[in-house]
Coordinates of C-alpha atoms in Angstrom, one line a residue:
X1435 CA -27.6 -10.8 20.4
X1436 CA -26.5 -7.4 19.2
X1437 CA -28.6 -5.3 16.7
X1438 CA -27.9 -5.7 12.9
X1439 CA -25.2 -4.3 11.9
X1440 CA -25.4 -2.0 8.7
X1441 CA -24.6 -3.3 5.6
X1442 CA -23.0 -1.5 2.4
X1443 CA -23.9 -2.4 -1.1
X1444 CA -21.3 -5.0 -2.0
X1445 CA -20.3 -2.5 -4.9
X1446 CA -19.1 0.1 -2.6
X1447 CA -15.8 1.5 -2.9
X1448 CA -13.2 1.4 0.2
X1449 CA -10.8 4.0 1.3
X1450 CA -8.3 1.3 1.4
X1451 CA -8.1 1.7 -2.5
X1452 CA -7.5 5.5 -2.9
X1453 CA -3.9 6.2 -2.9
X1454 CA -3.5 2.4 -3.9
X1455 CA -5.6 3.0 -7.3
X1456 CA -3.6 6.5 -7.4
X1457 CA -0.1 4.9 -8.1
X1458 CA -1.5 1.9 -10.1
X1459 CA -2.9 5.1 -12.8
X1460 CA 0.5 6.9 -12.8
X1461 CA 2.2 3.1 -13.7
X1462 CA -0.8 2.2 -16.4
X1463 CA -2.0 -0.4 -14.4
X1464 CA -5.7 -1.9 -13.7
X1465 CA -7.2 -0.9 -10.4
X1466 CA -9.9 -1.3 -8.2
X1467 CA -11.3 2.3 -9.0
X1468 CA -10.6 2.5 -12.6
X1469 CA -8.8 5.5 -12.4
X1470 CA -7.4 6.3 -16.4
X1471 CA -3.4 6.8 -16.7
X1472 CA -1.8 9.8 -15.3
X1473 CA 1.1 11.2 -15.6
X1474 CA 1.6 12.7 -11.3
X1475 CA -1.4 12.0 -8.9
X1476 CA -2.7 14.4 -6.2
X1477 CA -4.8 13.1 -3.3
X1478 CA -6.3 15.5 -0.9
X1479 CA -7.5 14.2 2.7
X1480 CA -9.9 16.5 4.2
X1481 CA -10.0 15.3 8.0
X1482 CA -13.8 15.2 8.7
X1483 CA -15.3 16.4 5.8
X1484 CA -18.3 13.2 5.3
X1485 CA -19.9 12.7 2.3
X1486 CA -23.1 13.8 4.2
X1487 CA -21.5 16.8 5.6
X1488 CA -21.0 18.3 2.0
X1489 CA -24.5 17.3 1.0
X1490 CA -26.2 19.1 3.8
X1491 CA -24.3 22.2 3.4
X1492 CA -23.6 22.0 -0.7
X1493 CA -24.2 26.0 -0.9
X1494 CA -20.9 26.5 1.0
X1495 CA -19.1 24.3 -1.1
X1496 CA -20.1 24.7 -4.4
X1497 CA -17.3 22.8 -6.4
X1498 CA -17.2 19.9 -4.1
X1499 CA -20.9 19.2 -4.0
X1500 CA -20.9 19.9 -7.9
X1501 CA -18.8 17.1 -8.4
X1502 CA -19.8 14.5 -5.7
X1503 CA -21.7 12.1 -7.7
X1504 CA -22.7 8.6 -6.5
X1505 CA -20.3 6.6 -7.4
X1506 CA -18.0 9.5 -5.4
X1507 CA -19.4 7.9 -2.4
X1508 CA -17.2 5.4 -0.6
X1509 CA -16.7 3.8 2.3
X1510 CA -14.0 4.2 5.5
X1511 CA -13.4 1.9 8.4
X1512 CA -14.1 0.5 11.3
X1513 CA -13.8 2.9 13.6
X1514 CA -14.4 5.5 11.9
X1515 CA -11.6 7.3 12.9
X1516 CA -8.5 9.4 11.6
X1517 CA -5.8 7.0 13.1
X1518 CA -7.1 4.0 11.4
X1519 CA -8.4 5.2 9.0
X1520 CA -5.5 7.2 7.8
X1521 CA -3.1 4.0 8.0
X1522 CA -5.5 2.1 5.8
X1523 CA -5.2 4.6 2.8
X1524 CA -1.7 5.0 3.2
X1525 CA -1.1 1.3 3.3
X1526 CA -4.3 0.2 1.3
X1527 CA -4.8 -2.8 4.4
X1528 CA -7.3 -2.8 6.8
X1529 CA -7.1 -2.0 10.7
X1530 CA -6.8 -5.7 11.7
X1531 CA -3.9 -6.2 9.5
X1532 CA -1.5 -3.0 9.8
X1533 CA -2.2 -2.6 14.0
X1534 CA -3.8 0.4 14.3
X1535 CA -7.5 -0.2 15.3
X1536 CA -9.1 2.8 16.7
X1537 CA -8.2 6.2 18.6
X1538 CA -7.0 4.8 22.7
X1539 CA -6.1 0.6 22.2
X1540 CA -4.2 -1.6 24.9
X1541 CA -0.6 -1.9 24.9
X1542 CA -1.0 -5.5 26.6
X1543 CA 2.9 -5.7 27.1
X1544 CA 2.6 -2.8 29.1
X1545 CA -1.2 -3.1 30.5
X1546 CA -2.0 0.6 29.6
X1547 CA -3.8 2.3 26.9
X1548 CA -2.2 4.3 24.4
X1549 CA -3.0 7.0 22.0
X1550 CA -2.7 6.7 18.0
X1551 CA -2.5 9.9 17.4
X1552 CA 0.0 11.7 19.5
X1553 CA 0.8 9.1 22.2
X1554 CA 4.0 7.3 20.9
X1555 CA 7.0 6.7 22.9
X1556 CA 9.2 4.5 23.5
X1557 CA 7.3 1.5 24.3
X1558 CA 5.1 1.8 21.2
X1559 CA 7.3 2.6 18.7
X1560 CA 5.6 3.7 14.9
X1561 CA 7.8 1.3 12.8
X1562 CA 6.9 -2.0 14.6
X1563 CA 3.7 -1.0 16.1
X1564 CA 1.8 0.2 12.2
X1565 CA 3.0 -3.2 10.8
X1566 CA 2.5 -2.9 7.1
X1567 CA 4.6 -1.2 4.7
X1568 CA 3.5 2.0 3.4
X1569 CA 2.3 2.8 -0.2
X1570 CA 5.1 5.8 0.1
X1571 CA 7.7 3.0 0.5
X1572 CA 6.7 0.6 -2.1
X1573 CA 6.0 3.5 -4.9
X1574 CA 9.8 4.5 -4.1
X1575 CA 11.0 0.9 -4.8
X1576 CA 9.7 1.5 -8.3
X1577 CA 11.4 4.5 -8.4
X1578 CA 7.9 6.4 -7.9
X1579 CA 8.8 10.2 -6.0
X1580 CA 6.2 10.9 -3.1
X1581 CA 5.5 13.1 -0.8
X1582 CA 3.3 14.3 2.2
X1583 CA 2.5 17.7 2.4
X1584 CA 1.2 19.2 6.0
X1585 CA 1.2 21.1 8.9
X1586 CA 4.6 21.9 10.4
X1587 CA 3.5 20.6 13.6
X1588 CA 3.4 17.1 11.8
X1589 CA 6.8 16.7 9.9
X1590 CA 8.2 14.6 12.8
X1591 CA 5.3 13.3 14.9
X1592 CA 5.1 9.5 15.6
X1593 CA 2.0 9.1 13.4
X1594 CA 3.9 10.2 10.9
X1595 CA 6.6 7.3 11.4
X1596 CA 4.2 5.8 11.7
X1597 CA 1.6 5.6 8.0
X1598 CA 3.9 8.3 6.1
X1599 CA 7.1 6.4 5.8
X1600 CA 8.5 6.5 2.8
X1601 CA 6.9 10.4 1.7
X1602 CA 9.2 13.2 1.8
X1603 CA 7.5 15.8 4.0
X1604 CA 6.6 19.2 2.9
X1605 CA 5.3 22.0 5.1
X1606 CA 2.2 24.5 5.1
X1607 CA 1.2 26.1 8.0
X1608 CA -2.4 27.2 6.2
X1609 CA -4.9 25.4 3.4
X1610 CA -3.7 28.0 1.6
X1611 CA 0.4 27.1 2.0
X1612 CA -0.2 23.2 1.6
X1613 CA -2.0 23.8 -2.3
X1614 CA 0.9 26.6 -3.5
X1615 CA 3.4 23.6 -1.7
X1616 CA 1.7 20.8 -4.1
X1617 CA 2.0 23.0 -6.7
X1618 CA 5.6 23.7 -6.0
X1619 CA 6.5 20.1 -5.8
X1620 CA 4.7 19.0 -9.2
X1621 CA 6.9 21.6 -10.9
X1622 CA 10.0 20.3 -9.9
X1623 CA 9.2 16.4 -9.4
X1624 CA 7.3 14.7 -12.2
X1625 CA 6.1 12.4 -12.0
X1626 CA 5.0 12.2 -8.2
X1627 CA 2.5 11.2 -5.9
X1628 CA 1.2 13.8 -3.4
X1629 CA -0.7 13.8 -0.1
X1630 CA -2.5 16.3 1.0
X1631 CA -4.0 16.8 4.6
X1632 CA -6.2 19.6 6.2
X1633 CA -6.9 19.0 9.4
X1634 CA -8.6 22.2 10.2
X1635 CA -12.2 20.9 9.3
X1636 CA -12.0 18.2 11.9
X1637 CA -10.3 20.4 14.3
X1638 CA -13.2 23.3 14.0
X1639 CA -15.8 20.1 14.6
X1640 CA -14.9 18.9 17.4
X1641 CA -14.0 22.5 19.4
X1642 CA -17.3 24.3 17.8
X1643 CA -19.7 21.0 15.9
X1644 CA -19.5 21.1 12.0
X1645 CA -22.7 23.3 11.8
X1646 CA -20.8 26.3 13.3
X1647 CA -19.9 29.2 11.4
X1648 CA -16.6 28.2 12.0
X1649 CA -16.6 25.4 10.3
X1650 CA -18.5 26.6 7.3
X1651 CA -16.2 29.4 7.0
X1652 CA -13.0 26.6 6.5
X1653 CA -15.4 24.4 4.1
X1654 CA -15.9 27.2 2.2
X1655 CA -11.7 28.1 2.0
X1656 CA -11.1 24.9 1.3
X1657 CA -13.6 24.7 -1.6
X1658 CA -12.1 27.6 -2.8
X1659 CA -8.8 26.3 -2.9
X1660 CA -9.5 23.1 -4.1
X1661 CA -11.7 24.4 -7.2
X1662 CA -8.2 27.1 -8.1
X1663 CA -6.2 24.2 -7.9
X1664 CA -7.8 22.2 -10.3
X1665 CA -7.2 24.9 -12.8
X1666 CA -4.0 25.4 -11.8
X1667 CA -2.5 21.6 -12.2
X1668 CA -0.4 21.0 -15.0
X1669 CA -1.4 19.0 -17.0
X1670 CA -1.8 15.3 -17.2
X1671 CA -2.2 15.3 -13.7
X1672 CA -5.2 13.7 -11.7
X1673 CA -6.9 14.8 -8.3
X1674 CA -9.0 12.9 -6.0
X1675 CA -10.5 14.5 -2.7
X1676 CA -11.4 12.6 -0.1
X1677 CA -12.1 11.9 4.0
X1678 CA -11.0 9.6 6.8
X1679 CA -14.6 10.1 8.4
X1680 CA -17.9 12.2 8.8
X1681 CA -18.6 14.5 11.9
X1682 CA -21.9 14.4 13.6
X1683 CA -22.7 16.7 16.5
X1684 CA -23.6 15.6 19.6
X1685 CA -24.7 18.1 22.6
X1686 CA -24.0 17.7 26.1
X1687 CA -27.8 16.5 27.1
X1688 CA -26.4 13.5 24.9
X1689 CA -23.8 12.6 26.9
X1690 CA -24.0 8.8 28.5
X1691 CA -21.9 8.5 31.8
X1692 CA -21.4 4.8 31.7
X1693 CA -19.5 5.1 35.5
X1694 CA -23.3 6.1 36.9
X1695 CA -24.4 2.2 36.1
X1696 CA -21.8 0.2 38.3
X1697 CA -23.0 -3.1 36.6
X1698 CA -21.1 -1.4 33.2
X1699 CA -18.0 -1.0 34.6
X1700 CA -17.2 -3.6 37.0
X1701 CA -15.2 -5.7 35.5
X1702 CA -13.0 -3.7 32.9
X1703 CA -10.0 -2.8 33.4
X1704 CA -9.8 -0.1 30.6
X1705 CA -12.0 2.0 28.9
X1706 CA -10.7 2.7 25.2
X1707 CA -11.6 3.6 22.1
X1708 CA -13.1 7.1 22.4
X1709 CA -17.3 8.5 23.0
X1710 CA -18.7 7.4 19.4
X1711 CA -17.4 3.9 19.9
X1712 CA -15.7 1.9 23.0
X1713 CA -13.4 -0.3 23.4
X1714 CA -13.5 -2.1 27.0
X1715 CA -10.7 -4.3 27.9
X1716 CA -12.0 -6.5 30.9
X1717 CA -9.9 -7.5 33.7
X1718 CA -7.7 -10.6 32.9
X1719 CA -8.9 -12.8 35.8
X1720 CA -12.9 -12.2 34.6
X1721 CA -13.7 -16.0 34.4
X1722 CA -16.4 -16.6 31.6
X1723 CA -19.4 -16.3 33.3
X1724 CA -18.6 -12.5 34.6
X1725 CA -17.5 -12.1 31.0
X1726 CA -21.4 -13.1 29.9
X1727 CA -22.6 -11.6 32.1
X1728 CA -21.1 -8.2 31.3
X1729 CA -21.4 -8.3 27.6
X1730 CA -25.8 -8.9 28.5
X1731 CA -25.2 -6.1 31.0
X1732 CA -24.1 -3.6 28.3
X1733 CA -26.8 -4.9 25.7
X1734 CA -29.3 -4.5 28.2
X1735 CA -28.8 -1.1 28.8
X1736 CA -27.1 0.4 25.4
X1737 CA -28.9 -2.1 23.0
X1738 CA -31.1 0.3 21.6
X1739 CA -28.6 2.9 21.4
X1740 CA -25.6 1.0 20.0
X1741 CA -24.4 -2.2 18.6
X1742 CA -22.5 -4.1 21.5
X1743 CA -20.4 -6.8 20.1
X1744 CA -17.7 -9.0 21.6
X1745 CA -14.3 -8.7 19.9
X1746 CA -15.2 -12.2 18.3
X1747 CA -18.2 -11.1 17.0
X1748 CA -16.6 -7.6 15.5
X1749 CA -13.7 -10.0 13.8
X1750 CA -16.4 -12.3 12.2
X1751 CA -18.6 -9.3 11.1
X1752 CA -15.2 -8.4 9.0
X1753 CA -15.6 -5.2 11.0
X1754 CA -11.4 -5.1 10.7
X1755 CA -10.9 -6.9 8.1
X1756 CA -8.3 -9.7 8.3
X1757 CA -7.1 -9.8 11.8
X1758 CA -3.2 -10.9 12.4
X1759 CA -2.9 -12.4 15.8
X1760 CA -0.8 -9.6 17.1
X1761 CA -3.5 -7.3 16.6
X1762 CA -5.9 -9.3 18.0
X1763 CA -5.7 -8.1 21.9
X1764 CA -5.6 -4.3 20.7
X1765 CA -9.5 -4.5 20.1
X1766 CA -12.0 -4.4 23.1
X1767 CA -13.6 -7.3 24.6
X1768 CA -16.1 -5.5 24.1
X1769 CA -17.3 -2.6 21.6
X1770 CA -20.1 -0.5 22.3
X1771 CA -20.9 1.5 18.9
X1772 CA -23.1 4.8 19.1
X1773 CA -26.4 4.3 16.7
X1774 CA -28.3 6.5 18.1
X1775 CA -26.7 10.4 18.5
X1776 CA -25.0 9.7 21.8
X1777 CA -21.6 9.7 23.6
X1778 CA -19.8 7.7 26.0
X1779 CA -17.9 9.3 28.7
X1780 CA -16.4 7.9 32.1
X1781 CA -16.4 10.5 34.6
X1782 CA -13.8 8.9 36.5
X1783 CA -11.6 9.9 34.2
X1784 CA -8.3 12.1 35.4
X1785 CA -9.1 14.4 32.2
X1786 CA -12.3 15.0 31.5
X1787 CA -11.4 17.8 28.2
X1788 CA -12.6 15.7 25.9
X1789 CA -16.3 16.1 27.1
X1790 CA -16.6 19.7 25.7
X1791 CA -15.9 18.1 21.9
X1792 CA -19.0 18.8 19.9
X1793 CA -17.9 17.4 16.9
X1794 CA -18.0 13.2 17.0
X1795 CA -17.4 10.1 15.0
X1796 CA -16.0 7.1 15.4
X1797 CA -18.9 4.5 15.1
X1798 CA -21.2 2.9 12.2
X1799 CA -23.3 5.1 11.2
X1800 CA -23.8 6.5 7.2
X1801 CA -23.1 9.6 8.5
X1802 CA -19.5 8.8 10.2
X1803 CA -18.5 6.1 7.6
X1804 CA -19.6 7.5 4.0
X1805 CA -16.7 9.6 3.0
X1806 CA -16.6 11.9 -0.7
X1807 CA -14.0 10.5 -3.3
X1808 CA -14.0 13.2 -5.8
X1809 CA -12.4 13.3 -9.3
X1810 CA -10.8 15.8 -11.2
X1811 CA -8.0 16.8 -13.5
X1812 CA -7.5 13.9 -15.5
X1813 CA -9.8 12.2 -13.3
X1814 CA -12.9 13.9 -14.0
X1815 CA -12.8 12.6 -17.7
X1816 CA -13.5 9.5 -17.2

C-alpha cells in the first residue's frame, strides 16, 4: 500500500478560489474567501514564491511576511506545478477537470509526451486541449474588463491560449514594468480585473535554488514593488498576492537515477511528469500481473522516499479533483511523489539540462503545496 498521504485541515483555502472570489467582490457577490466589495481587483501571481519560502527568509521581504497571517495560507494542486496550477486559478477547476495535470503528460492520440508549458503545436492545440472556460471569458460575458499583464515573451505563447483566454494582454519586460502597467490599466479601465505574473522568482530557483543571493535579491524587488503599489492603488481597489507553488532545493547528491534499477523501468513506455513527481505511462500490452508487479517494484524501492500510487488510487485520493474521462489517460499509471528531498531523473534521456535545476517542486509536501494568499487595499480591512 502506499504511505499516507498528507492531509489539509478541511478549512483550508484552495487556489482554485482566488481569482474566482476576486470577480465575485467586484459584482457584490458571496464567495468562498469572503473577500468585501471592490470596485477593480488586482491579483499578483508570484511563480514560486511558497508560503514557507517567505517565512524562512521574512527579513528580505518585509511587507509580505508582515502581512502573511494564517488564514493567508492556502493550498495549490496536485502537482504542484505552474502549468496546472495556473489553469486552476484562472478557471477556478481542478486539474482532472480542465486537462492540464502536470508539467510532461501523454498525448495518447499521438503516443508521445508533451509539454504544458511551451510544447504546443499542432496536435495539442490550447483551446481544446485546457477544456474549461476561463474566468477572463466569463467576467467578459458580464461585461467585466480583464486583463493579463506579463512578460513580452508570453503575449502569444500556447499557454497563454491556453488559461488566459479571454484577458487582454499587457506587456512588462521587468517587475518593475508589469506594476507601472497595472497601474496604467486601472487608470483607464475601471472597473477591471488584473493578472499579474513574475516569473523571475521561479526562474532564479531553479538556475541558482531559492537560497541564492539571486533569488533573495528578486524577493526583495518584488517586495519592494508590491508594498509601493499598495500605496499607489486608487482607491476602492483590492490586491491579493499569491503563488502556483513552493521551491525547495535539492543538490545533485540527491539525485535518484531510476534507469540504474532495470526492474523500475521495464515496462514503461514513458517517463512524465517531471523530478519532484512522475508520471509513468506503462506499455499498452503490460498484462495485469506485470502491471502489479511494477507498481510493488517502485514501492519497494521509493516507498520510503515517496508516495507511489496507481492512477486509481491518485483519482480516489481526490488528488485531481473530479476527473472527466478525457483526462483520465493524461495521468501516469503510476505516480511516484518525492517525500523525502529527492529527484527523479532518467539518464537515458536525449536532454539531460534539466538535471542542473536546483530549484524543485512538483510533489506533496507543505513546503511545495502551501502557497501565501495575501490581502491588501480594500482587502486588508477585512
Amino acid at each position: 500500500m502506499p504511505a499516507m498521504l498528507p492531509v489539509p485541515a478541511d478549512s483550508a483555502g484552495r487556489l482554485a478560489a482566488v481569482l474566482d472570489s476576486s470577480l465575485a467582490s467586484m459584482w457584490g457577490e458571496p464567495n468562498p474567501l469572503e473577500l468585501p466589495p471592490v470596485r477593480s481587483t488586482v491579483v499578483v501571481l508570484a511563480d514560486g514564491l511558497g508560503a514557507a519560502n517567505i517565512q524562512q527568509r521574512a527579513g528580505h521581504a518585509r511587507y509580505l511576511a508582515s502581512r502573511l497571517a494564517k488564514r493567508d495560507v492556502i493550498r495549490t494542486v496536485f502537482p504542484s506545478t505552474t502549468a496546472a496550477a495556473l489553469a486552476t486559478l484562472t478557471t477556478g477547476r481542478m486539474p482532472g477537470e480542465h486537462g492540464l495535470v502536470g508539467y510532461r503528460v501523454l498525448d495518447a492520440p499521438g503516443d508521445r509526451l508533451v509539454n504544458q508549458l511551451n510544447g504546443w503545436d499542432d496536435g495539442m492545440r490550447p483551446e481544446s486541449w485546457q477544456r474549461a472556460p476561463t474566468l477572463f471569458e466569463q467576467a467578459r460575458e458580464r461585461g467585466t474588463a480583464t486583463f493579463a499583464v506579463g512578460a513580452p515573451r508570453y503575449a502569444d505563447s500556447g499557454f497563454t491560449h491556453a488559461v488566459l483566454r479571454g484577458a487582454e494582454f499587457r506587456s512588462g519586460a521587468t517587475i518593475a514594468d508589469r506594476f507601472t502597467e497595472t497601474l496604467r490599466v486601472l487608470a483607464q479601465a475601471d472597473p477591471a480585473l488584473v493578472y499579474l505574473y513574475v516569473p523571475e522568482l521561479d526562474q532564479a530557483a531553479h538556475a541558482h535554488g531559492w537560497q541564492s543571493d539571486r533569488w533573495l535579491g528578486i524577493l526583495e524587488q518584488l517586495d519592494a514593488e508590491i508594498a509601493a503599489f499598495d500605496e499607489r492603488m486608487p482607491r476602492g481597489s483590492g490586491l491579493l498576492v499569491t503563488a502556483d507553488h513552493g521551491v525547495i532545493d535539492v543538490p545533485a547528491h540527491r539525485h535518484r537515477f531510476i534507469d540504474s534499477q532495470p526492474a523500475l523501468v521495464e515496462g514503461v513506455r514513458h517517463v512524465g511528469g517531471e523530478p519532484r513527481c512522475l508520471s509513468l505511462y506503462f506499455e499498452p500490452g503490460l498484462d495485469e500481473a506485470g502491471r502489479a508487479e511494477l507498481v510493488e517494484q517502485w514501492r519497494e524501492a521509493e516507498g520510503e522516499r515517496a508516495w507511489v500510487l496507481t492512477r486509481d488510487e491518485a483519482i480516489a485520493q481526490g488528488l485531481y479533483g473530479a476527473v472527466d474521462p478525457e483526462v483520465r489517460p493524461r495521468i501516469g499509471d503510476l505516480i511516484v511523489a518525492a517525500r523525502a528531498g529527492v529527484a527523479y531523473y532518467d539518464r537515458r534521456e536525449p536532454n539531460r539540462q534539466a538535471e542542473s535545476m536546483i530549484g524543485q517542486h512538483g510533489s506533496l509536501s507543505d513546503d511545495e503545496t502551501r502557497v501565501p494568499l495575501i490581502r491588501a487595499g480594500v482587502y486588508a480591512r477585512r
